mmCIF file with all atom_site columns, C-alpha atoms in Angstrom:
data_model
loop_
_atom_site.group_PDB
_atom_site.id
_atom_site.type_symbol
_atom_site.label_atom_id
_atom_site.label_alt_id
_atom_site.label_comp_id
_atom_site.label_asym_id
_atom_site.label_entity_id
_atom_site.label_seq_id
_atom_site.pdbx_PDB_ins_code
_atom_site.Cartn_x
_atom_site.Cartn_y
_atom_site.Cartn_z
_atom_site.occupancy
_atom_site.B_iso_or_equiv
_atom_site.pdbx_formal_charge
_atom_site.auth_seq_id
_atom_site.auth_comp_id
_atom_site.auth_asym_id
_atom_site.auth_atom_id
_atom_site.pdbx_PDB_model_num
ATOM 1   C CA . MET A 1 1   ? -0.570  0.368   0.096   1.00 0.00 ? 1   MET A CA 1
ATOM 2   C CA . ARG A 1 2   ? 3.084   2.684   -0.149  1.00 0.00 ? 2   ARG A CA 1
ATOM 3   C CA . PHE A 1 3   ? 1.917   4.544   -3.100  1.00 0.00 ? 3   PHE A CA 1
ATOM 4   C CA . LEU A 1 4   ? -1.837  5.112   -0.973  1.00 0.00 ? 4   LEU A CA 1
ATOM 5   C CA . LEU A 1 5   ? 0.850   6.431   2.044   1.00 0.00 ? 5   LEU A CA 1
ATOM 6   C CA . SER A 1 6   ? 3.356   8.802   -0.490  1.00 0.00 ? 6   SER A CA 1
ATOM 7   C CA . LEU A 1 7   ? 4.498   11.490  0.399   1.00 0.00 ? 7   LEU A CA 1
ATOM 8   C CA . LEU A 1 8   ? 1.632   14.323  0.388   1.00 0.00 ? 8   LEU A CA 1
ATOM 9   C CA . PHE A 1 9   ? -1.248  11.844  -0.092  1.00 0.00 ? 9   PHE A CA 1
ATOM 10  C CA . ALA A 1 10  ? -0.541  9.424   2.025   1.00 0.00 ? 10  ALA A CA 1
ATOM 11  C CA . VAL A 1 11  ? -3.561  7.107   2.641   1.00 0.00 ? 11  VAL A CA 1
ATOM 12  C CA . SER A 1 12  ? -5.065  4.597   4.182   1.00 0.00 ? 12  SER A CA 1
ATOM 13  C CA . TYR A 1 13  ? -6.985  0.695   4.511   1.00 0.00 ? 13  TYR A CA 1
ATOM 14  C CA . THR A 1 14  ? -10.276 -0.814  5.005   1.00 0.00 ? 14  THR A CA 1
ATOM 15  C CA . PRO A 1 15  ? -12.178 0.629   7.679   1.00 0.00 ? 15  PRO A CA 1
ATOM 16  C CA . LEU A 1 16  ? -13.142 -3.104  8.497   1.00 0.00 ? 16  LEU A CA 1
ATOM 17  C CA . VAL A 1 17  ? -10.022 -3.715  11.180  1.00 0.00 ? 17  VAL A CA 1
ATOM 18  C CA . GLN A 1 18  ? -10.098 -5.526  14.418  1.00 0.00 ? 18  GLN A CA 1
ATOM 19  C CA . ALA A 1 19  ? -10.400 -3.692  17.392  1.00 0.00 ? 19  ALA A CA 1
ATOM 20  C CA . GLN A 1 20  ? -6.895  -5.000  18.560  1.00 0.00 ? 20  GLN A CA 1
ATOM 21  C CA . ALA A 1 21  ? -6.107  -2.360  16.039  1.00 0.00 ? 21  ALA A CA 1
ATOM 22  C CA . GLN A 1 22  ? -7.093  0.567   18.053  1.00 0.00 ? 22  GLN A CA 1
ATOM 23  C CA . ALA A 1 23  ? -4.460  1.793   19.682  1.00 0.00 ? 23  ALA A CA 1
ATOM 24  C CA . GLN A 1 24  ? -0.648  1.897   18.155  1.00 0.00 ? 24  GLN A CA 1
ATOM 25  C CA . VAL A 1 25  ? 2.261   3.075   20.255  1.00 0.00 ? 25  VAL A CA 1
ATOM 26  C CA . PRO A 1 26  ? 5.028   5.306   18.520  1.00 0.00 ? 26  PRO A CA 1
ATOM 27  C CA . VAL A 1 27  ? 7.560   3.220   17.932  1.00 0.00 ? 27  VAL A CA 1
ATOM 28  C CA . PRO A 1 28  ? 11.119  5.557   16.984  1.00 0.00 ? 28  PRO A CA 1
ATOM 29  C CA . VAL A 1 29  ? 12.546  3.910   13.885  1.00 0.00 ? 29  VAL A CA 1
ATOM 30  C CA . GLN A 1 30  ? 16.504  5.290   12.611  1.00 0.00 ? 30  GLN A CA 1
ATOM 31  C CA . VAL A 1 31  ? 16.662  6.813   9.388   1.00 0.00 ? 31  VAL A CA 1
ATOM 32  C CA . GLN A 1 32  ? 19.450  6.020   7.445   1.00 0.00 ? 32  GLN A CA 1
ATOM 33  C CA . VAL A 1 33  ? 20.677  8.769   5.219   1.00 0.00 ? 33  VAL A CA 1
ATOM 34  C CA . GLN A 1 34  ? 23.761  8.028   3.075   1.00 0.00 ? 34  GLN A CA 1
ATOM 35  C CA . GLY A 1 35  ? 27.007  10.157  3.574   1.00 0.00 ? 35  GLY A CA 1
ATOM 36  C CA . GLN A 1 36  ? 25.222  11.391  6.551   1.00 0.00 ? 36  GLN A CA 1
ATOM 37  C CA . ARG A 1 37  ? 26.449  12.078  10.676  1.00 0.00 ? 37  ARG A CA 1
ATOM 38  C CA . PRO A 1 38  ? 26.198  9.376   12.865  1.00 0.00 ? 38  PRO A CA 1
ATOM 39  C CA . GLU A 1 39  ? 22.963  11.711  14.279  1.00 0.00 ? 39  GLU A CA 1
ATOM 40  C CA . LEU A 1 40  ? 20.916  10.354  12.586  1.00 0.00 ? 40  LEU A CA 1
ATOM 41  C CA . PRO A 1 41  ? 17.388  11.847  12.702  1.00 0.00 ? 41  PRO A CA 1
ATOM 42  C CA . LYS A 1 42  ? 14.816  9.924   14.482  1.00 0.00 ? 42  LYS A CA 1
ATOM 43  C CA . LEU A 1 43  ? 11.211  9.216   12.812  1.00 0.00 ? 43  LEU A CA 1
ATOM 44  C CA . GLU A 1 44  ? 7.924   8.523   15.281  1.00 0.00 ? 44  GLU A CA 1
ATOM 45  C CA . VAL A 1 45  ? 4.633   7.192   14.030  1.00 0.00 ? 45  VAL A CA 1
ATOM 46  C CA . ALA A 1 46  ? 1.667   6.647   15.033  1.00 0.00 ? 46  ALA A CA 1
ATOM 47  C CA . VAL A 1 47  ? -1.680  5.388   13.976  1.00 0.00 ? 47  VAL A CA 1
ATOM 48  C CA . ASN A 1 48  ? -4.729  4.595   15.460  1.00 0.00 ? 48  ASN A CA 1
ATOM 49  C CA . ARG A 1 49  ? -8.245  3.587   13.927  1.00 0.00 ? 49  ARG A CA 1
ATOM 50  C CA . ILE A 1 50  ? -11.304 5.913   15.618  1.00 0.00 ? 50  ILE A CA 1
ATOM 51  C CA . GLU A 1 51  ? -14.760 6.591   14.290  1.00 0.00 ? 51  GLU A CA 1
ATOM 52  C CA . ILE A 1 52  ? -16.289 9.729   12.885  1.00 0.00 ? 52  ILE A CA 1
ATOM 53  C CA . ASP A 1 53  ? -19.867 10.160  12.521  1.00 0.00 ? 53  ASP A CA 1
ATOM 54  C CA . GLY A 1 54  ? -20.404 6.439   11.990  1.00 0.00 ? 54  GLY A CA 1
ATOM 55  C CA . GLN A 1 55  ? -16.997 5.714   9.867   1.00 0.00 ? 55  GLN A CA 1
ATOM 56  C CA . LYS A 1 56  ? -13.696 3.917   10.777  1.00 0.00 ? 56  LYS A CA 1
ATOM 57  C CA . MET A 1 57  ? -10.765 5.379   9.681   1.00 0.00 ? 57  MET A CA 1
ATOM 58  C CA . TYR A 1 58  ? -7.438  5.451   10.452  1.00 0.00 ? 58  TYR A CA 1
ATOM 59  C CA . GLU A 1 59  ? -5.408  9.363   11.971  1.00 0.00 ? 59  GLU A CA 1
ATOM 60  C CA . VAL A 1 60  ? -1.697  8.813   11.536  1.00 0.00 ? 60  VAL A CA 1
ATOM 61  C CA . ASP A 1 61  ? 0.671   11.194  13.251  1.00 0.00 ? 61  ASP A CA 1
ATOM 62  C CA . ALA A 1 62  ? 4.958   10.843  12.260  1.00 0.00 ? 62  ALA A CA 1
ATOM 63  C CA . THR A 1 63  ? 6.970   12.965  13.085  1.00 0.00 ? 63  THR A CA 1
ATOM 64  C CA . GLY A 1 64  ? 11.323  13.587  11.605  1.00 0.00 ? 64  GLY A CA 1
ATOM 65  C CA . THR A 1 65  ? 13.868  15.517  12.173  1.00 0.00 ? 65  THR A CA 1
ATOM 66  C CA . VAL A 1 66  ? 16.320  16.681  9.745   1.00 0.00 ? 66  VAL A CA 1
ATOM 67  C CA . ALA A 1 67  ? 19.771  18.270  9.263   1.00 0.00 ? 67  ALA A CA 1
ATOM 68  C CA . ALA A 1 68  ? 18.598  20.481  6.092   1.00 0.00 ? 68  ALA A CA 1
ATOM 69  C CA . PRO A 1 69  ? 17.380  24.171  6.699   1.00 0.00 ? 69  PRO A CA 1
ATOM 70  C CA . LEU A 1 70  ? 14.108  25.111  6.148   1.00 0.00 ? 70  LEU A CA 1
ATOM 71  C CA . PRO A 1 71  ? 14.017  26.805  2.962   1.00 0.00 ? 71  PRO A CA 1
ATOM 72  C CA . LYS A 1 72  ? 15.957  23.280  0.946   1.00 0.00 ? 72  LYS A CA 1
ATOM 73  C CA . VAL A 1 73  ? 12.742  21.353  2.984   1.00 0.00 ? 73  VAL A CA 1
ATOM 74  C CA . TRP A 1 74  ? 10.609  23.474  1.792   1.00 0.00 ? 74  TRP A CA 1
ATOM 75  C CA . LYS A 1 75  ? 11.599  23.408  -1.877  1.00 0.00 ? 75  LYS A CA 1
ATOM 76  C CA . ILE A 1 76  ? 11.908  19.794  -1.716  1.00 0.00 ? 76  ILE A CA 1
ATOM 77  C CA . LEU A 1 77  ? 8.146   19.246  0.171   1.00 0.00 ? 77  LEU A CA 1
ATOM 78  C CA . THR A 1 78  ? 6.615   21.402  -3.097  1.00 0.00 ? 78  THR A CA 1
ATOM 79  C CA . ASN A 1 79  ? 8.544   19.891  -6.416  1.00 0.00 ? 79  ASN A CA 1
ATOM 80  C CA . TYR A 1 80  ? 5.809   17.556  -6.711  1.00 0.00 ? 80  TYR A CA 1
ATOM 81  C CA . GLU A 1 81  ? 6.430   16.636  -9.663  1.00 0.00 ? 81  GLU A CA 1
ATOM 82  C CA . ARG A 1 82  ? 9.699   15.222  -8.769  1.00 0.00 ? 82  ARG A CA 1
ATOM 83  C CA . MET A 1 83  ? 8.042   13.441  -5.773  1.00 0.00 ? 83  MET A CA 1
ATOM 84  C CA . ALA A 1 84  ? 7.979   10.227  -7.983  1.00 0.00 ? 84  ALA A CA 1
ATOM 85  C CA . ASP A 1 85  ? 11.651  10.163  -8.088  1.00 0.00 ? 85  ASP A CA 1
ATOM 86  C CA . PHE A 1 86  ? 11.825  8.856   -4.733  1.00 0.00 ? 86  PHE A CA 1
ATOM 87  C CA . VAL A 1 87  ? 8.843   8.389   -3.263  1.00 0.00 ? 87  VAL A CA 1
ATOM 88  C CA . PRO A 1 88  ? 7.509   4.395   -3.111  1.00 0.00 ? 88  PRO A CA 1
ATOM 89  C CA . ASP A 1 89  ? 5.549   2.656   -5.340  1.00 0.00 ? 89  ASP A CA 1
ATOM 90  C CA . MET A 1 90  ? 4.214   6.035   -6.452  1.00 0.00 ? 90  MET A CA 1
ATOM 91  C CA . GLU A 1 91  ? 4.042   6.429   -10.201 1.00 0.00 ? 91  GLU A CA 1
ATOM 92  C CA . SER A 1 92  ? 3.610   9.938   -11.396 1.00 0.00 ? 92  SER A CA 1
ATOM 93  C CA . CYS A 1 93  ? 2.973   13.382  -9.979  1.00 0.00 ? 93  CYS A CA 1
ATOM 94  C CA . LYS A 1 94  ? 1.669   16.530  -11.964 1.00 0.00 ? 94  LYS A CA 1
ATOM 95  C CA . VAL A 1 95  ? 0.416   19.971  -11.207 1.00 0.00 ? 95  VAL A CA 1
ATOM 96  C CA . LEU A 1 96  ? -2.915  20.826  -13.163 1.00 0.00 ? 96  LEU A CA 1
ATOM 97  C CA . SER A 1 97  ? -3.339  23.867  -11.841 1.00 0.00 ? 97  SER A CA 1
ATOM 98  C CA . ARG A 1 98  ? -2.225  26.942  -10.048 1.00 0.00 ? 98  ARG A CA 1
ATOM 99  C CA . SER A 1 99  ? -4.026  28.809  -8.187  1.00 0.00 ? 99  SER A CA 1
ATOM 100 C CA . GLY A 1 100 ? -2.123  32.254  -5.209  1.00 0.00 ? 100 GLY A CA 1
ATOM 101 C CA . ASN A 1 101 ? -1.818  29.606  -2.616  1.00 0.00 ? 101 ASN A CA 1
ATOM 102 C CA . GLU A 1 102 ? -3.150  26.488  -4.239  1.00 0.00 ? 102 GLU A CA 1
ATOM 103 C CA . VAL A 1 103 ? -2.383  23.644  -6.203  1.00 0.00 ? 103 VAL A CA 1
ATOM 104 C CA . THR A 1 104 ? -3.935  20.496  -7.706  1.00 0.00 ? 104 THR A CA 1
ATOM 105 C CA . ILE A 1 105 ? -2.061  17.569  -8.307  1.00 0.00 ? 105 ILE A CA 1
ATOM 106 C CA . GLU A 1 106 ? -2.755  14.127  -10.072 1.00 0.00 ? 106 GLU A CA 1
ATOM 107 C CA . GLN A 1 107 ? -0.907  11.070  -8.876  1.00 0.00 ? 107 GLN A CA 1
ATOM 108 C CA . PHE A 1 108 ? -1.324  7.703   -10.619 1.00 0.00 ? 108 PHE A CA 1
ATOM 109 C CA . GLY A 1 109 ? 0.697   4.968   -8.696  1.00 0.00 ? 109 GLY A CA 1
ATOM 110 C CA . VAL A 1 110 ? 0.213   1.102   -7.296  1.00 0.00 ? 110 VAL A CA 1
ATOM 111 C CA . ALA A 1 111 ? -0.880  -0.002  -4.550  1.00 0.00 ? 111 ALA A CA 1
ATOM 112 C CA . ARG A 1 112 ? 0.603   -3.476  -2.774  1.00 0.00 ? 112 ARG A CA 1
ATOM 113 C CA . PHE A 1 113 ? -0.766  -5.140  0.049   1.00 0.00 ? 113 PHE A CA 1
ATOM 114 C CA . LEU A 1 114 ? -0.364  -9.429  0.241   1.00 0.00 ? 114 LEU A CA 1
ATOM 115 C CA . PHE A 1 115 ? -0.050  -11.082 -3.035  1.00 0.00 ? 115 PHE A CA 1
ATOM 116 C CA . MET A 1 116 ? -2.521  -8.534  -5.001  1.00 0.00 ? 116 MET A CA 1
ATOM 117 C CA . THR A 1 117 ? -1.602  -5.352  -6.837  1.00 0.00 ? 117 THR A CA 1
ATOM 118 C CA . ARG A 1 118 ? -4.013  -2.256  -7.577  1.00 0.00 ? 118 ARG A CA 1
ATOM 119 C CA . ALA A 1 119 ? -4.048  0.715   -9.855  1.00 0.00 ? 119 ALA A CA 1
ATOM 120 C CA . ILE A 1 120 ? -4.657  4.372   -7.971  1.00 0.00 ? 120 ILE A CA 1
ATOM 121 C CA . HIS A 1 121 ? -5.133  7.295   -8.698  1.00 0.00 ? 121 HIS A CA 1
ATOM 122 C CA . LEU A 1 122 ? -5.976  10.917  -7.085  1.00 0.00 ? 122 LEU A CA 1
ATOM 123 C CA . VAL A 1 123 ? -6.650  14.058  -7.283  1.00 0.00 ? 123 VAL A CA 1
ATOM 124 C CA . VAL A 1 124 ? -5.584  16.378  -4.515  1.00 0.00 ? 124 VAL A CA 1
ATOM 125 C CA . ARG A 1 125 ? -5.369  20.062  -3.517  1.00 0.00 ? 125 ARG A CA 1
ATOM 126 C CA . ALA A 1 126 ? -2.250  21.618  -2.188  1.00 0.00 ? 126 ALA A CA 1
ATOM 127 C CA . THR A 1 127 ? -2.770  24.658  0.274   1.00 0.00 ? 127 THR A CA 1
ATOM 128 C CA . GLU A 1 128 ? 0.872   26.327  1.164   1.00 0.00 ? 128 GLU A CA 1
ATOM 129 C CA . GLN A 1 129 ? 1.454   28.319  3.921   1.00 0.00 ? 129 GLN A CA 1
ATOM 130 C CA . PRO A 1 130 ? 4.961   28.931  2.552   1.00 0.00 ? 130 PRO A CA 1
ATOM 131 C CA . MET A 1 131 ? 8.002   28.275  4.922   1.00 0.00 ? 131 MET A CA 1
ATOM 132 C CA . SER A 1 132 ? 5.595   26.446  7.188   1.00 0.00 ? 132 SER A CA 1
ATOM 133 C CA . SER A 1 133 ? 2.781   24.244  6.287   1.00 0.00 ? 133 SER A CA 1
ATOM 134 C CA . ILE A 1 134 ? 0.874   22.438  3.224   1.00 0.00 ? 134 ILE A CA 1
ATOM 135 C CA . ASP A 1 135 ? -2.400  21.044  3.887   1.00 0.00 ? 135 ASP A CA 1
ATOM 136 C CA . ILE A 1 136 ? -3.998  18.381  1.519   1.00 0.00 ? 136 ILE A CA 1
ATOM 137 C CA . ALA A 1 137 ? -8.216  17.624  0.670   1.00 0.00 ? 137 ALA A CA 1
ATOM 138 C CA . LEU A 1 138 ? -9.307  14.830  -1.621  1.00 0.00 ? 138 LEU A CA 1
ATOM 139 C CA . VAL A 1 139 ? -10.375 16.340  -4.887  1.00 0.00 ? 139 VAL A CA 1
ATOM 140 C CA . SER A 1 140 ? -11.392 12.932  -6.308  1.00 0.00 ? 140 SER A CA 1
ATOM 141 C CA . GLY A 1 141 ? -9.875  10.001  -6.510  1.00 0.00 ? 141 GLY A CA 1
ATOM 142 C CA . ASP A 1 142 ? -9.579  6.056   -4.572  1.00 0.00 ? 142 ASP A CA 1
ATOM 143 C CA . MET A 1 143 ? -10.333 7.275   -1.439  1.00 0.00 ? 143 MET A CA 1
ATOM 144 C CA . LYS A 1 144 ? -13.862 7.851   0.188   1.00 0.00 ? 144 LYS A CA 1
ATOM 145 C CA . HIS A 1 145 ? -12.342 10.331  3.246   1.00 0.00 ? 145 HIS A CA 1
ATOM 146 C CA . TYR A 1 146 ? -9.060  11.786  2.853   1.00 0.00 ? 146 TYR A CA 1
ATOM 147 C CA . GLU A 1 147 ? -6.748  15.276  4.877   1.00 0.00 ? 147 GLU A CA 1
ATOM 148 C CA . SER A 1 148 ? -3.176  16.009  6.195   1.00 0.00 ? 148 SER A CA 1
ATOM 149 C CA . HIS A 1 149 ? -1.427  18.390  6.908   1.00 0.00 ? 149 HIS A CA 1
ATOM 150 C CA . TRP A 1 150 ? 2.475   19.034  6.589   1.00 0.00 ? 150 TRP A CA 1
ATOM 151 C CA . GLU A 1 151 ? 4.244   21.264  8.688   1.00 0.00 ? 151 GLU A CA 1
ATOM 152 C CA . LEU A 1 152 ? 7.699   22.322  9.158   1.00 0.00 ? 152 LEU A CA 1
ATOM 153 C CA . ILE A 1 153 ? 8.925   23.460  12.379  1.00 0.00 ? 153 ILE A CA 1
ATOM 154 C CA . PRO A 1 154 ? 12.770  24.979  12.219  1.00 0.00 ? 154 PRO A CA 1
ATOM 155 C CA . VAL A 1 155 ? 15.029  23.567  15.338  1.00 0.00 ? 155 VAL A CA 1
ATOM 156 C CA . PRO A 1 156 ? 17.195  26.860  16.055  1.00 0.00 ? 156 PRO A CA 1
ATOM 157 C CA . GLU A 1 157 ? 19.824  25.210  18.073  1.00 0.00 ? 157 GLU A CA 1
ATOM 158 C CA . THR A 1 158 ? 20.770  22.582  15.452  1.00 0.00 ? 158 THR A CA 1
ATOM 159 C CA . GLY A 1 159 ? 19.834  24.865  12.188  1.00 0.00 ? 159 GLY A CA 1
ATOM 160 C CA . GLY A 1 160 ? 18.032  21.474  10.706  1.00 0.00 ? 160 GLY A CA 1
ATOM 161 C CA . THR A 1 161 ? 14.142  21.213  10.336  1.00 0.00 ? 161 THR A CA 1
ATOM 162 C CA . ARG A 1 162 ? 11.020  18.817  11.893  1.00 0.00 ? 162 ARG A CA 1
ATOM 163 C CA . VAL A 1 163 ? 8.641   17.569  9.726   1.00 0.00 ? 163 VAL A CA 1
ATOM 164 C CA . VAL A 1 164 ? 5.005   16.675  11.223  1.00 0.00 ? 164 VAL A CA 1
ATOM 165 C CA . TYR A 1 165 ? 3.221   14.614  8.988   1.00 0.00 ? 165 TYR A CA 1
ATOM 166 C CA . SER A 1 166 ? -0.891  14.275  10.425  1.00 0.00 ? 166 SER A CA 1
ATOM 167 C CA . GLY A 1 167 ? -4.210  12.550  8.170   1.00 0.00 ? 167 GLY A CA 1
ATOM 168 C CA . ARG A 1 168 ? -7.235  10.866  8.518   1.00 0.00 ? 168 ARG A CA 1
ATOM 169 C CA . MET A 1 169 ? -8.344  8.295   5.357   1.00 0.00 ? 169 MET A CA 1
ATOM 170 C CA . MET A 1 170 ? -10.212 6.019   4.668   1.00 0.00 ? 170 MET A CA 1
ATOM 171 C CA . PRO A 1 171 ? -10.621 3.955   0.960   1.00 0.00 ? 171 PRO A CA 1
ATOM 172 C CA . ASN A 1 172 ? -12.807 3.125   -0.915  1.00 0.00 ? 172 ASN A CA 1
ATOM 173 C CA . PHE A 1 173 ? -11.837 -0.317  -1.950  1.00 0.00 ? 173 PHE A CA 1
ATOM 174 C CA . TYR A 1 174 ? -11.144 -3.744  -0.024  1.00 0.00 ? 174 TYR A CA 1
ATOM 175 C CA . VAL A 1 175 ? -8.260  -4.083  2.660   1.00 0.00 ? 175 VAL A CA 1
ATOM 176 C CA . PRO A 1 176 ? -7.642  -7.603  4.396   1.00 0.00 ? 176 PRO A CA 1
ATOM 177 C CA . GLY A 1 177 ? -8.792  -6.022  7.852   1.00 0.00 ? 177 GLY A CA 1
ATOM 178 C CA . ILE A 1 178 ? -6.296  -8.408  9.840   1.00 0.00 ? 178 ILE A CA 1
ATOM 179 C CA . LEU A 1 179 ? -3.317  -6.623  8.177   1.00 0.00 ? 179 LEU A CA 1
ATOM 180 C CA . GLY A 1 180 ? -4.367  -2.798  8.191   1.00 0.00 ? 180 GLY A CA 1
ATOM 181 C CA . ALA A 1 181 ? -2.693  -1.692  10.929  1.00 0.00 ? 181 ALA A CA 1
ATOM 182 C CA . LYS A 1 182 ? 0.652   -3.199  10.671  1.00 0.00 ? 182 LYS A CA 1
ATOM 183 C CA . MET A 1 183 ? 0.323   -2.007  7.029   1.00 0.00 ? 183 MET A CA 1
ATOM 184 C CA . VAL A 1 184 ? -0.177  1.154   7.634   1.00 0.00 ? 184 VAL A CA 1
ATOM 185 C CA . ARG A 1 185 ? 2.242   1.464   9.992   1.00 0.00 ? 185 ARG A CA 1
ATOM 186 C CA . GLY A 1 186 ? 5.495   -0.015  7.762   1.00 0.00 ? 186 GLY A CA 1
ATOM 187 C CA . ASP A 1 187 ? 4.274   1.649   5.426   1.00 0.00 ? 187 ASP A CA 1
ATOM 188 C CA . ILE A 1 188 ? 3.466   5.475   6.770   1.00 0.00 ? 188 ILE A CA 1
ATOM 189 C CA . GLU A 1 189 ? 7.659   4.284   8.315   1.00 0.00 ? 189 GLU A CA 1
ATOM 190 C CA . ARG A 1 190 ? 8.828   3.701   4.353   1.00 0.00 ? 190 ARG A CA 1
ATOM 191 C CA . MET A 1 191 ? 7.123   6.703   3.051   1.00 0.00 ? 191 MET A CA 1
ATOM 192 C CA . MET A 1 192 ? 8.669   8.902   5.841   1.00 0.00 ? 192 MET A CA 1
ATOM 193 C CA . ALA A 1 193 ? 12.126  7.586   5.703   1.00 0.00 ? 193 ALA A CA 1
ATOM 194 C CA . ALA A 1 194 ? 12.426  8.074   2.137   1.00 0.00 ? 194 ALA A CA 1
ATOM 195 C CA . VAL A 1 195 ? 11.053  11.616  1.999   1.00 0.00 ? 195 VAL A CA 1
ATOM 196 C CA . LEU A 1 196 ? 13.032  12.627  5.055   1.00 0.00 ? 196 LEU A CA 1
ATOM 197 C CA . ALA A 1 197 ? 17.003  10.929  3.487   1.00 0.00 ? 197 ALA A CA 1
ATOM 198 C CA . ARG A 1 198 ? 16.275  12.361  -0.156  1.00 0.00 ? 198 ARG A CA 1
ATOM 199 C CA . ILE A 1 199 ? 15.899  15.719  2.609   1.00 0.00 ? 199 ILE A CA 1
ATOM 200 C CA . ASP A 1 200 ? 19.158  15.218  4.023   1.00 0.00 ? 200 ASP A CA 1
ATOM 201 C CA . ARG A 1 201 ? 20.521  13.963  0.921   1.00 0.00 ? 201 ARG A CA 1
ATOM 202 C CA . ARG A 1 202 ? 24.128  15.457  0.192   1.00 0.00 ? 202 ARG A CA 1
ATOM 203 C CA . GLU A 1 203 ? 23.920  17.518  -3.818  1.00 0.00 ? 203 GLU A CA 1
ATOM 204 C CA . GLU A 1 204 ? 26.710  15.634  -5.810  1.00 0.00 ? 204 GLU A CA 1
ATOM 205 C CA . GLY A 1 205 ? 28.824  18.564  -7.006  1.00 0.00 ? 205 GLY A CA 1
ATOM 206 C CA . ARG A 1 206 ? 28.039  21.063  -4.035  1.00 0.00 ? 206 ARG A CA 1
#
């Protein structure tokens, strides 16, 4: 399911997950970034199953810290058409239109679970607050509900940036419920790790 949990439009799974998946404890994950100092950024991910207006969906929160300064982080996260270069299972990401601080984006990718694959198509609207946050809302596609928020927080002590992702989501197709929580957690971790690694990558020749 990694495409559904891709960078700005990360997604979730079936609302039929069993009760034991309701509470997930954040687990720190070390993110290996090539060429970086031993003080690697840490990633924390929490996934909870919630119910709103009778609909069960996933609520996800993820936080990671990178050494890169805020302007570099912002540039990478808003370069939407390059997302497919490093986000797992995203095949393409195209900007359809821009109006002020709103950007309409179309994505194609593949969701993988067990021995099955499914082509995924999403159109989302990103609302940018420069150097601060990005809010994502679903326009159309393979979701019943989707909303997410990216927030960037400068870390003056190190010159780095804290990257915070949160979202609520529910797809409009069936996913085996008993595996849902583990799949969401694993895919969020992979997606965020790929993003943090790309942000902190040292550019060749610079």
